[in-house]
Structures are given as structure tokens and as C-alpha cells.
mmCIF file of C-alpha atoms and ligand atoms in Angstrom:
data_model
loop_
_atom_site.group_PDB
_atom_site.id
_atom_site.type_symbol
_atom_site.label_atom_id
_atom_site.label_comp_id
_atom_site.label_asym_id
_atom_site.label_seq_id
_atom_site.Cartn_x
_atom_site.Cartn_y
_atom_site.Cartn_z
ATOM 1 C CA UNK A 5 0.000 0.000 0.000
ATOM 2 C CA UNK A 6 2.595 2.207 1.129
ATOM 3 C CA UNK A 7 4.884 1.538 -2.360
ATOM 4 C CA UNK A 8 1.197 2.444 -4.765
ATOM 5 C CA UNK A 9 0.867 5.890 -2.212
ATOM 6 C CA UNK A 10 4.846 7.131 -3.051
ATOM 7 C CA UNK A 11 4.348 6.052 -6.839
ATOM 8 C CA UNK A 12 1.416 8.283 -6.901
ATOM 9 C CA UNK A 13 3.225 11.083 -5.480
ATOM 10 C CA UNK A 14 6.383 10.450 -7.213
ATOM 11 C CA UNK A 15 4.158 10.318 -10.726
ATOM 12 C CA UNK A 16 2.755 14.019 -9.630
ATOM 13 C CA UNK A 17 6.338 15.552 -8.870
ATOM 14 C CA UNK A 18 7.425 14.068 -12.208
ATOM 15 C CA UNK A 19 4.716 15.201 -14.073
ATOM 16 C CA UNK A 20 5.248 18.404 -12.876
ATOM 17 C CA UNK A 21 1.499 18.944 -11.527
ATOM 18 C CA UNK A 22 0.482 20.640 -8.395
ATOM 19 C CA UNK A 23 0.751 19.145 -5.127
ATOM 20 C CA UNK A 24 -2.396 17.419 -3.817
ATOM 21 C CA UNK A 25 -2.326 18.457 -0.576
ATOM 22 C CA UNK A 26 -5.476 19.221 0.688
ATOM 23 C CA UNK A 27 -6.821 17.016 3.153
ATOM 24 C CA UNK A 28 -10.429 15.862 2.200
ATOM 25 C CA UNK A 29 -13.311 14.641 4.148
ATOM 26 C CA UNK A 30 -16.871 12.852 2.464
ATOM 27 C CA UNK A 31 -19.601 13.150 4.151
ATOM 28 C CA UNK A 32 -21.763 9.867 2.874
ATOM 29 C CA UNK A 33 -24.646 7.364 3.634
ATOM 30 C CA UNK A 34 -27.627 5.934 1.458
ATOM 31 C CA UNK A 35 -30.212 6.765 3.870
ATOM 32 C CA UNK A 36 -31.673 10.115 3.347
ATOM 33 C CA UNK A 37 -31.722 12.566 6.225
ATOM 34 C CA UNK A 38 -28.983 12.011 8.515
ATOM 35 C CA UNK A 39 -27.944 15.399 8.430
ATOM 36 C CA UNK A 40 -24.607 14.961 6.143
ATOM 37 C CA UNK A 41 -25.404 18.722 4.325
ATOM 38 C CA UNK A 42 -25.491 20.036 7.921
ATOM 39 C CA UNK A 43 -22.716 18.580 9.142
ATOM 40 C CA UNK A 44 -20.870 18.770 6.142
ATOM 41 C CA UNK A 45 -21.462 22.793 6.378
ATOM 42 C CA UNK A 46 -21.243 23.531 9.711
ATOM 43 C CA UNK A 47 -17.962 21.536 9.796
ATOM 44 C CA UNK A 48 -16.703 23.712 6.542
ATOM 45 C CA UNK A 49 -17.554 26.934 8.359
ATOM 46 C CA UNK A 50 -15.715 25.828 11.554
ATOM 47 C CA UNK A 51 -12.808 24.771 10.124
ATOM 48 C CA UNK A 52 -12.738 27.999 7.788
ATOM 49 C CA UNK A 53 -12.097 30.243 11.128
ATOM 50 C CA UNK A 54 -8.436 29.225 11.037
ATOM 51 C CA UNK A 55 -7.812 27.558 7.796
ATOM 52 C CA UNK A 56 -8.650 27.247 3.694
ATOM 53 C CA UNK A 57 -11.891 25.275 3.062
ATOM 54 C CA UNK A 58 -13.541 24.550 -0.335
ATOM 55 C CA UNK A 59 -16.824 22.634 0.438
ATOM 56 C CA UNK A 60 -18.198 20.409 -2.774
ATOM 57 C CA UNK A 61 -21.836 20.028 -3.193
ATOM 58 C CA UNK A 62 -22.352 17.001 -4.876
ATOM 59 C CA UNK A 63 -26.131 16.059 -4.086
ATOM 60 C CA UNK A 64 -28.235 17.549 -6.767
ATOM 61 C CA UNK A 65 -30.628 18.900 -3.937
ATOM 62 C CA UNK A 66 -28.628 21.875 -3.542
ATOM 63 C CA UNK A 67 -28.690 21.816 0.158
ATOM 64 C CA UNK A 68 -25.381 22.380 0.990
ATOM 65 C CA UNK A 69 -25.237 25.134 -1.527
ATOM 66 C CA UNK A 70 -28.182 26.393 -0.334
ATOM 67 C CA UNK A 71 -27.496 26.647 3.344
ATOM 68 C CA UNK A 72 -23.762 28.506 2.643
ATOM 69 C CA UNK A 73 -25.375 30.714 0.037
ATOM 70 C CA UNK A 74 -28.611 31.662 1.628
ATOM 71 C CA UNK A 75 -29.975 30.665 -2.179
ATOM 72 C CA UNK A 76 -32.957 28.735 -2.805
ATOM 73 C CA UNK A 77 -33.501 29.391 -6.451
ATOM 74 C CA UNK A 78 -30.343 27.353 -7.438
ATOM 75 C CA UNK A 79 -31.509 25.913 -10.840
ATOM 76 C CA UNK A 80 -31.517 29.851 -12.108
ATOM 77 C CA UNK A 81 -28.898 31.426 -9.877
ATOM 78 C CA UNK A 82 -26.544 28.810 -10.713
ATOM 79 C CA UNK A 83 -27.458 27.037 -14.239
ATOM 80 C CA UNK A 84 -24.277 26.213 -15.898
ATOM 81 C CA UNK A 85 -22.030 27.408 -12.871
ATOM 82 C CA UNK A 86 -21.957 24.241 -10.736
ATOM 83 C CA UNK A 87 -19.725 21.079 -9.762
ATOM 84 C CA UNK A 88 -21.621 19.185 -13.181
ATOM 85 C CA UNK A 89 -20.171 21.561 -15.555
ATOM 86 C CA UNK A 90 -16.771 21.742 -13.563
ATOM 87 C CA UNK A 91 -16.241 17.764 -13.746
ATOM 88 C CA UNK A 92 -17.449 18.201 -17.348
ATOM 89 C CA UNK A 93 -15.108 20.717 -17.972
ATOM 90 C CA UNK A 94 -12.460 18.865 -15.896
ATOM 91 C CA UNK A 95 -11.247 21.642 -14.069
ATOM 92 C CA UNK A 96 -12.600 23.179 -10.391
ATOM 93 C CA UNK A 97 -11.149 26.892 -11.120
ATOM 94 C CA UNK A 98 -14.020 28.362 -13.318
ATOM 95 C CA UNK A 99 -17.037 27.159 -10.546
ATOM 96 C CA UNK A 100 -15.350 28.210 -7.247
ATOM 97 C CA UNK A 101 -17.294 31.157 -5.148
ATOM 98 C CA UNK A 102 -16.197 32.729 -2.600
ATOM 99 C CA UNK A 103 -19.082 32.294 0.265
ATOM 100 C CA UNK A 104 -16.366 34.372 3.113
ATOM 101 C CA UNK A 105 -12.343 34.260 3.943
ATOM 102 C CA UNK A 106 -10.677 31.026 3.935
ATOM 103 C CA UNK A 107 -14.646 29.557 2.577
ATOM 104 C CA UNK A 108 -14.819 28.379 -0.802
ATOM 105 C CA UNK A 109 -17.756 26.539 -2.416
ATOM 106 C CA UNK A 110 -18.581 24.627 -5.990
ATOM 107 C CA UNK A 111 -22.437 24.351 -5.794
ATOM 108 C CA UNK A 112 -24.757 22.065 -7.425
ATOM 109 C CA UNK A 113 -28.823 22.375 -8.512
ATOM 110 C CA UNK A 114 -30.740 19.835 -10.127
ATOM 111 C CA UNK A 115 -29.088 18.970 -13.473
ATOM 112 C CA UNK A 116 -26.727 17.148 -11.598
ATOM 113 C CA UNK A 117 -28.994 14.043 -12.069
ATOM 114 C CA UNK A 118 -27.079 14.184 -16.076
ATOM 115 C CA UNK A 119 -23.889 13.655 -14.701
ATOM 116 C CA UNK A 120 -23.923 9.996 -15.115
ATOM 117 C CA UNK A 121 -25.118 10.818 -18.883
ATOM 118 C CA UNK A 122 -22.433 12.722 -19.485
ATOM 119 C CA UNK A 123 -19.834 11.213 -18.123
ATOM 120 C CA UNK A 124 -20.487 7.840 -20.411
ATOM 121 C CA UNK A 125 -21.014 10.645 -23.376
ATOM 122 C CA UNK A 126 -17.491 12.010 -22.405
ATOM 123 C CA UNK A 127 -15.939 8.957 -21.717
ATOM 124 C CA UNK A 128 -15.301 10.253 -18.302
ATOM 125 C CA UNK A 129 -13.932 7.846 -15.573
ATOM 126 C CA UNK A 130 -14.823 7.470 -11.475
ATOM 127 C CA UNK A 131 -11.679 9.660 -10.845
ATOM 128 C CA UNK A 132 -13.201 12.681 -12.700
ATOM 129 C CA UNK A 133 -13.664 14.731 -9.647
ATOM 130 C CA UNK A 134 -9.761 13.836 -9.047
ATOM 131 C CA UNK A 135 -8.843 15.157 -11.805
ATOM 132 C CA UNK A 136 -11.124 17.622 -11.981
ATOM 133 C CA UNK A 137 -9.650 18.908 -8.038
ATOM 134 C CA UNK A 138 -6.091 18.468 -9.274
ATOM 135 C CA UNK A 139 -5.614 22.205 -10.576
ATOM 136 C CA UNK A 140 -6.968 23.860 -7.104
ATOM 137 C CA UNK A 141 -6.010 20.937 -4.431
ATOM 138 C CA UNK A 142 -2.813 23.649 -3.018
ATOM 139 C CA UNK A 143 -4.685 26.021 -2.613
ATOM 140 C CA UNK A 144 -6.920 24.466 0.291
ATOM 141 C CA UNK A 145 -6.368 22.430 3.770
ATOM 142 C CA UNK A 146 -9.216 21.228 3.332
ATOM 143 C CA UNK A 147 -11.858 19.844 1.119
ATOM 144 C CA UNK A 148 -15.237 19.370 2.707
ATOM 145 C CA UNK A 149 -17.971 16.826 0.241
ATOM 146 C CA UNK A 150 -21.744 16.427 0.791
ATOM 147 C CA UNK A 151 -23.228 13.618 -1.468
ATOM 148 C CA UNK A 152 -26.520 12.527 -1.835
ATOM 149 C CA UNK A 153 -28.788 9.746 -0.015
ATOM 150 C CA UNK A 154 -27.619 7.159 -2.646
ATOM 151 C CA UNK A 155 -24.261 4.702 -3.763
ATOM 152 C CA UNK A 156 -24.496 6.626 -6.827
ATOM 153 C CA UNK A 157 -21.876 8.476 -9.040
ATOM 154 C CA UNK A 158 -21.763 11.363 -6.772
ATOM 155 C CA UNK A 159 -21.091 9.239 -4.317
ATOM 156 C CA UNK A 160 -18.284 7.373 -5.515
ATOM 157 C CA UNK A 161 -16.665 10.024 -7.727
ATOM 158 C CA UNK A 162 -15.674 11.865 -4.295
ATOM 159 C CA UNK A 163 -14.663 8.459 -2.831
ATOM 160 C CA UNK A 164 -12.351 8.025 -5.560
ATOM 161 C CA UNK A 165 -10.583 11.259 -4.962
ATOM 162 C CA UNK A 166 -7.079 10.684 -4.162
ATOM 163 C CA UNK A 167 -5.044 13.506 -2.128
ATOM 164 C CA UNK A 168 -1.554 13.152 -0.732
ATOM 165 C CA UNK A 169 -3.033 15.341 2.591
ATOM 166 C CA UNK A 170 -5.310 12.140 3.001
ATOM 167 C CA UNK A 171 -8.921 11.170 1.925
ATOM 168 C CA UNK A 172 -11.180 10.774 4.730
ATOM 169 C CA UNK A 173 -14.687 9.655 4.726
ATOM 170 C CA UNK A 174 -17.743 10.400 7.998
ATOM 171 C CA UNK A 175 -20.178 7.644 7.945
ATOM 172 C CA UNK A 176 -23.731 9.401 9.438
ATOM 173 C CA UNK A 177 -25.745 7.658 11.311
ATOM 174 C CA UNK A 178 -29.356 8.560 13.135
ATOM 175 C CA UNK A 179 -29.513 6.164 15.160
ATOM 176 C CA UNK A 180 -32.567 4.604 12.907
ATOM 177 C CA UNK A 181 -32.570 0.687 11.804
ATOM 178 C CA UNK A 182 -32.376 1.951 7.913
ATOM 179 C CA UNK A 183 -29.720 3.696 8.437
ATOM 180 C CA UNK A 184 -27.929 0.885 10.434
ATOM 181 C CA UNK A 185 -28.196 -1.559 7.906
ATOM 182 C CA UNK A 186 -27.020 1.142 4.894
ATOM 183 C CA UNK A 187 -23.640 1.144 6.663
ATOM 184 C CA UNK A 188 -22.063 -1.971 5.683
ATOM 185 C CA UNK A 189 -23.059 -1.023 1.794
ATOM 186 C CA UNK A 190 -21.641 1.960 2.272
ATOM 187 C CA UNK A 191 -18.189 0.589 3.973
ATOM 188 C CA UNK A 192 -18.445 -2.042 1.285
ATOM 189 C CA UNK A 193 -18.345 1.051 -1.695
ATOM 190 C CA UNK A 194 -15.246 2.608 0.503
ATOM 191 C CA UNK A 195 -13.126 -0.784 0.115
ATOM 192 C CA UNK A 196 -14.206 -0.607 -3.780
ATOM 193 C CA UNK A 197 -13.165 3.113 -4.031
ATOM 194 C CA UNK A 198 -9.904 2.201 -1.834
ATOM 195 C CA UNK A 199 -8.556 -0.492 -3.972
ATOM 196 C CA UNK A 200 -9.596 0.891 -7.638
ATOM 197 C CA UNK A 201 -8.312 4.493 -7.188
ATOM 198 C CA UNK A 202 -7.769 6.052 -3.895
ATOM 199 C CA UNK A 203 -5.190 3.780 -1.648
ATOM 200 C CA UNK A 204 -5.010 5.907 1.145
ATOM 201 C CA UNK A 205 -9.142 6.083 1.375
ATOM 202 C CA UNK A 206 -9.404 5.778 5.450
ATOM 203 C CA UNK A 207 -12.762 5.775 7.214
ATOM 204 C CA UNK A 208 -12.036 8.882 9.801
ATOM 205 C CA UNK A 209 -15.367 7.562 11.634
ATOM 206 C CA UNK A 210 -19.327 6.790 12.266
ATOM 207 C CA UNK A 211 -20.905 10.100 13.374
ATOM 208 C CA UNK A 212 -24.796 9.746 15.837
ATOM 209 C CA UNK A 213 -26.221 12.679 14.726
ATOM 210 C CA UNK A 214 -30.236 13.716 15.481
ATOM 211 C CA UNK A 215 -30.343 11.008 18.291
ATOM 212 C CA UNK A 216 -33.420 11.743 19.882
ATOM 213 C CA UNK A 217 -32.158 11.370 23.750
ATOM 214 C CA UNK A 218 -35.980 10.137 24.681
ATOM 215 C CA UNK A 219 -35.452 7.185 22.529
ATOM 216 C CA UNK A 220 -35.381 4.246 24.210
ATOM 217 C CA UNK A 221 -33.430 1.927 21.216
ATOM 218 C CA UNK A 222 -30.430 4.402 21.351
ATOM 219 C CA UNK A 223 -28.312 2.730 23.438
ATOM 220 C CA UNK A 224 -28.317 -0.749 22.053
ATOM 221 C CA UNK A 225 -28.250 1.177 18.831
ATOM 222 C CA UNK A 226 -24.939 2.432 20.150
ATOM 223 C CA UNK A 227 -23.742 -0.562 21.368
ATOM 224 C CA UNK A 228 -24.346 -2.785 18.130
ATOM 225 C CA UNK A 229 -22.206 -0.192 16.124
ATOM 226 C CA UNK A 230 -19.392 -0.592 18.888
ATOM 227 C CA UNK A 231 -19.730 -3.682 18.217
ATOM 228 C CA UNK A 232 -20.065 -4.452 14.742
ATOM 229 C CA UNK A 233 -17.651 -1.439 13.756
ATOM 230 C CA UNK A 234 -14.817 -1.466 16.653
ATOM 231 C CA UNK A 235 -13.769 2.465 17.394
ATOM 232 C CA UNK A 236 -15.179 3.716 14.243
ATOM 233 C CA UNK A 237 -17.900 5.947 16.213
ATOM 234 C CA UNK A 238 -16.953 9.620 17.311
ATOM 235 C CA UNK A 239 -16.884 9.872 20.979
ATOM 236 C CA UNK A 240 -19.126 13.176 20.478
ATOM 237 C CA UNK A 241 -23.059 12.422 19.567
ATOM 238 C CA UNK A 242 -24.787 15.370 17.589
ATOM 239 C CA UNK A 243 -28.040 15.906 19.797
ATOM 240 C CA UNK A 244 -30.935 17.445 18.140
ATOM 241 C CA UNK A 245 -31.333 20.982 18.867
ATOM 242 C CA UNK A 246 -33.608 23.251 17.243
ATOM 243 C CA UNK A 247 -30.553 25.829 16.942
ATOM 244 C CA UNK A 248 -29.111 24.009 14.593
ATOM 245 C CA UNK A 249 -31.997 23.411 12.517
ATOM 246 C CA UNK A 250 -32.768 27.061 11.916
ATOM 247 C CA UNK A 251 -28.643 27.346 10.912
ATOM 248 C CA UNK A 252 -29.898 27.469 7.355
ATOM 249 C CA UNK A 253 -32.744 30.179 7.702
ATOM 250 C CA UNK A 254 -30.874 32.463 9.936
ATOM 251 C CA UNK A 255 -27.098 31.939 8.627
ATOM 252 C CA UNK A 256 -23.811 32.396 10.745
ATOM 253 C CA UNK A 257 -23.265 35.829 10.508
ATOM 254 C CA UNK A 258 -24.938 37.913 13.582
ATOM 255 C CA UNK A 259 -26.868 34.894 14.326
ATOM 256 C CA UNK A 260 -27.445 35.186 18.174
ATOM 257 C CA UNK A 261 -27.801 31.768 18.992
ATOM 258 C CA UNK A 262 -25.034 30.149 16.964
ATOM 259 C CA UNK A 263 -22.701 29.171 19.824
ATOM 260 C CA UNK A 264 -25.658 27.047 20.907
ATOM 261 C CA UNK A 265 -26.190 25.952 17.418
ATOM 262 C CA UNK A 266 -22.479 24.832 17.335
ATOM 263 C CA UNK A 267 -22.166 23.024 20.930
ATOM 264 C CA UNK A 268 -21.630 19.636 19.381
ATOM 265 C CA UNK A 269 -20.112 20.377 16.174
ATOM 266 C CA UNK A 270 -17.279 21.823 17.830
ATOM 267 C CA UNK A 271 -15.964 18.604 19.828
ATOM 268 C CA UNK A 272 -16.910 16.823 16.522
ATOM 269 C CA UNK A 273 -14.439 19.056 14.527
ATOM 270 C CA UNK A 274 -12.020 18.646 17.239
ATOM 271 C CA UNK A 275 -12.214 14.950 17.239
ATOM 272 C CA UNK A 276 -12.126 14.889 13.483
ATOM 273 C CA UNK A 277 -8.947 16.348 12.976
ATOM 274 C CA UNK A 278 -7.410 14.218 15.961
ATOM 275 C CA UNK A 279 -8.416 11.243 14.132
ATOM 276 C CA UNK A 280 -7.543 12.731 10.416
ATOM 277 C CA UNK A 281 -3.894 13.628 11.780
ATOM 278 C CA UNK A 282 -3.423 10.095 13.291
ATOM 279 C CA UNK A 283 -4.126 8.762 10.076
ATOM 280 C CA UNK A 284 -1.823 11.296 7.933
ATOM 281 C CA UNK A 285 0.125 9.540 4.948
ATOM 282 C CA UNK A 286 3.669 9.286 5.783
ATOM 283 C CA UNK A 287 5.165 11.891 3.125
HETATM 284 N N1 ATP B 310 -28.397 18.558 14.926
HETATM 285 C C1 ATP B 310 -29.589 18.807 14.374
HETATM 286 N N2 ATP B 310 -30.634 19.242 15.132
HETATM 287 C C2 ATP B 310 -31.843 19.486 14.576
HETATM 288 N N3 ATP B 310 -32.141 19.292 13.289
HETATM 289 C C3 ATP B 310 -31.158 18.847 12.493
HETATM 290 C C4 ATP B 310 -29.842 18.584 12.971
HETATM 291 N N4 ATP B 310 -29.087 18.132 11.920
HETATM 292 C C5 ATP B 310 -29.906 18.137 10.852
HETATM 293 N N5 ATP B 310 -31.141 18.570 11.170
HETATM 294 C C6 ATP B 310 -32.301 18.671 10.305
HETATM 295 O O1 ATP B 310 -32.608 17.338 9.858
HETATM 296 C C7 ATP B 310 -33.011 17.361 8.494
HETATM 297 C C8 ATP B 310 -32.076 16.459 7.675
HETATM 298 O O2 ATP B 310 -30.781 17.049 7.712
HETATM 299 P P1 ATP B 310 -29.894 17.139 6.385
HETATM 300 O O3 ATP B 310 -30.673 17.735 5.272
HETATM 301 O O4 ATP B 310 -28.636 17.786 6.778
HETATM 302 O O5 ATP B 310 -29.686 15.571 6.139
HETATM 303 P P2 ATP B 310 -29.063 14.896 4.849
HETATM 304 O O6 ATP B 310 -28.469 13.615 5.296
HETATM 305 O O7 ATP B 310 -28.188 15.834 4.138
HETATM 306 O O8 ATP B 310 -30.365 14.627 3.992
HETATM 307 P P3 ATP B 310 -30.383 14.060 2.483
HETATM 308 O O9 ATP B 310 -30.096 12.607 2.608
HETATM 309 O O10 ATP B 310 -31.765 14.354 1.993
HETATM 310 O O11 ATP B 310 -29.324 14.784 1.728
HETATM 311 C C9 ATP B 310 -32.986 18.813 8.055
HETATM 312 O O12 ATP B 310 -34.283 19.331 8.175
HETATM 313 C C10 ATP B 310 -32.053 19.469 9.059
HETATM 314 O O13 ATP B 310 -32.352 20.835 9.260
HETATM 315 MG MG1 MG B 311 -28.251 16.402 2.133
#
């Protein structure tokens, strides 16, 4: 593993192409609704206080874009400026905004449901968001991905993006029985992803988020995943809080109760880069 990690890096240097060192993190499962486009955001915007974040909106929902932006007519406000026509295209640089300092975003809207059309029209391969990321991967610490409820292209196209800062995936999980049984799936696509294209693919982690602390199935729902998926879950659990929930009507900026909002996204973040610099490919 270690030898296929240095020949990648050694084919970059030779090639004379920039350095991929941004460190990226997917935010993935098939079940719909476990809050991976509010994690995924709130952990770009905390990270973004102290370093360079591009956040990739890869579920054609828009939600992601939606809730950095404050813009809910995406299919107009961004028709032919989003992460489809960038992977088309083949390079990032044209579809970047800039959402605040060190905060970076490629958004998505609808038409995203043509990228697997395109991509067999093109020819394209599951490392086109690699290559895709390639020209702007220096320029960030960090590369933050939402993807869609499904084990779909968008799905697997971030999977398959390989960075020499480390590609790191966060399972969600709601605690839910669905949602239990879409993890092995999922941690079965990460092995295919890891062995095809992205060697150093490491699972950073299973996140609880929306665990309704009433709930009386919780904690063998907790234990089973200790269990079935030994010290993959973050120590922190996202509780619901209705703070957090109105993130994406009333924003970060002069919102009064975002410190309350953030309470467990902070330890998460925390946490996450503990476990992202443990597993740091030797350079
Ligand atoms: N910690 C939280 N507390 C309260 N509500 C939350 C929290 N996290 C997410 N939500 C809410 O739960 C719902 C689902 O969250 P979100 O859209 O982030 O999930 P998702 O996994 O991205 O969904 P999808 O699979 O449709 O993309 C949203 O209405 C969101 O506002
Ligand atoms: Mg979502």
C-alpha cells in the first residue's frame, strides 16, 4: 500500500502537476436525512475560522449550496455554474465562489442528475472529480464533500478522490434501523473506491447525529455499532437541537444563537482532525 501511495506522489512531482495536498473529508450514507449537508457545512464553516476550506456540493438537492449561500432558487442562480459543468469541464477553477475568507464553495442544482449521462457521453472515468480537483487541491487544507442519499456516481466520484493530505470519509448515522443496515453497503463502496483508485481512502469515523435522547433503542443502537464497527464511532453524539436546525434560515453571521447551534459540532471538529492527523500519509 505504502509503495502504490509514493508512486502516486512520485508520478505528480514528475509530471510536474500541483501538489495534492489538501486534506479531504466525504460526508456519505444511502439513507436520506442524517444530516450529512449540515454537518458537512457547519464543519466547513468551523474549520474555515483558522484555515482554507472549499466545500463540494455534490447532491443535486442543492442543500449544501443552499445553506452557505442563503440561495434557494439554485436551478436559475446557478445554471451552468456548478460542480456538473466543472467535472465536465475537468477543471474546479471556473465554478469556485467565494461564500467568506478562507470559505470556498462549488455548488450544485438539479441537473446534476445528467452527470452519469455525461460522463459515459465524455468517456469520463470514477476519478473525474480527481482530476477535476487536481488544478486547485494547493490552494486548500481542506476539502469538505456532501453527497446525496444514494451509492451513486456522486457518491463514488468523491470516494475516488485521491489527495496526498489524506482522503477521509464520515459515515452518518441517526440512530434509525435503515440507516444501520445502509452502513455496511456503504463501507463495502469505501473498500471498492480504496482499492480501484484512492489507496489511502481511510474511514475517519461513524458520526450519531439527530439522536433523539428520549429514545429508548439508542443505546443498544450504540452498542451494536461498537460492536459491529470497533472504534469507528466519534466519541461526540450530535443531539438534536432546534438551533441548529434554523442554521440554514438564519445563517452564521450575527446569528445570536449560533454558539448554541455549534455546541456539538465543535468537539466533533475537534475529534475529526485528531483522528484525520493520526491517520496522515507518511510523506
Ligand atoms: N443537529 C440537528 N438538530 C436538529 N435538526 C437537524 C440537525 N441536523 C440536521 N437537522 C435537520 O434534519 C433534516 C435532515 O438534515 P440534512 O438535510 O442535513 O440531512 P441529509 O443527510 O443531508 O439529507 P439528504 O439525505 O436528503 O441529503 C434537516 O431538516 C435538518 O435541518
Ligand atoms: Mg443532504
Amino acid at each position: 500500500m505504502i509503495r502504490v501511495v509514493a508512486s502516486y506522489t512520485l508520478l505528480y512531482t514528475l509530471k510536474g502537476v500541483s501538489r495534492l495536498t489538501a486534506t479531504i473529508v466525504t460526508f456519505g450514507i444511502s439513507k436520506g436525512g442524517c444530516s450529512k449537508s449540515t454537518s458537512s457545512g457547519i464543519t466547513s464553516y468551523l474549520l474555515s475560522q483558522e484555515e482554507r476550506v472549499l466545500a463540494i456540493d455534490m447532491d443535486g438537492q442543492g442543500n449544501l449550496t443552499s445553506f452557505l449561500t442563503g440561495e434557494y432558487d439554485i436551478c436559475n442562480v446557478f445554471e451552468e455554474k456548478t460542480v456538473l459543468e466543472a467535472i465536465i469541464e475537468g477543471d474546479a477553477r471556473p465554478y469556485i465562489i467565494r461564500i467568506q475568507e478562507n470559505l470556498d464553495l462549488i455548488p450544485s442544482n438539479d441537473f446534476l442528475a445528467t452527470l452519469p449521462r455525461h460522463m459515459y457521453s465524455k468517456g469520463l472515468k470514477l476519478n473525474a472529480l480527481q482530476k477535476t480537483l487536481e488544478p486547485v487541491m494547493k490552494d486548500y487544507d481542506w476539502i469538505i464533500i456532501d453527497t446525496p442519499p444514494s451509492l451513486s456516481e456522486q457518491t463514488i466520484l468523491p470516494l475516488s478522490t485521491y489527495s496526498e493530505g489524506g482522503s477521509h470519509v464520515v459515515i452518518m448515522f441517526d440512530g434509525s434501523m435503515f440507516a444501520y443496515y445502509a452502513i455496511p453497503k456503504f463501507i463495502e463502496m469505501v473498500e471498492g473506491a480504496k482499492e480501484r483508485y484512492n489507496p489511502n481512502l481511510n474511514t475517519a469515523g461513524i458520526l450519531f447525529s439527530l439522536i433523539d435522547s428520549r429514545a429508548k433503542e439508542n443505546e443498544v443502537m450504540l452498542e451494536s455499532i461498537e460492536e459491529d464497527h470497533p472504534n469507528l464511532k466519534f466519541d461526540t453524539i450530535i443531539k438534536r437541537k432546534a438551533s441548529t436546525r434554523r442554521l440554514p434560515i438564519a445563517g452564521f453571521d450575527g446569528n445570536p444563537e449560533l454558539k448554541n447551534a455549534l455546541e456539538y459540532y465543535i468537539p466533533f471538529v475537534k475529534e475529526l482532525k485528531e483522528r484525520v492527523e493520526q491517520k496522515q500519509p507518511q510523506g
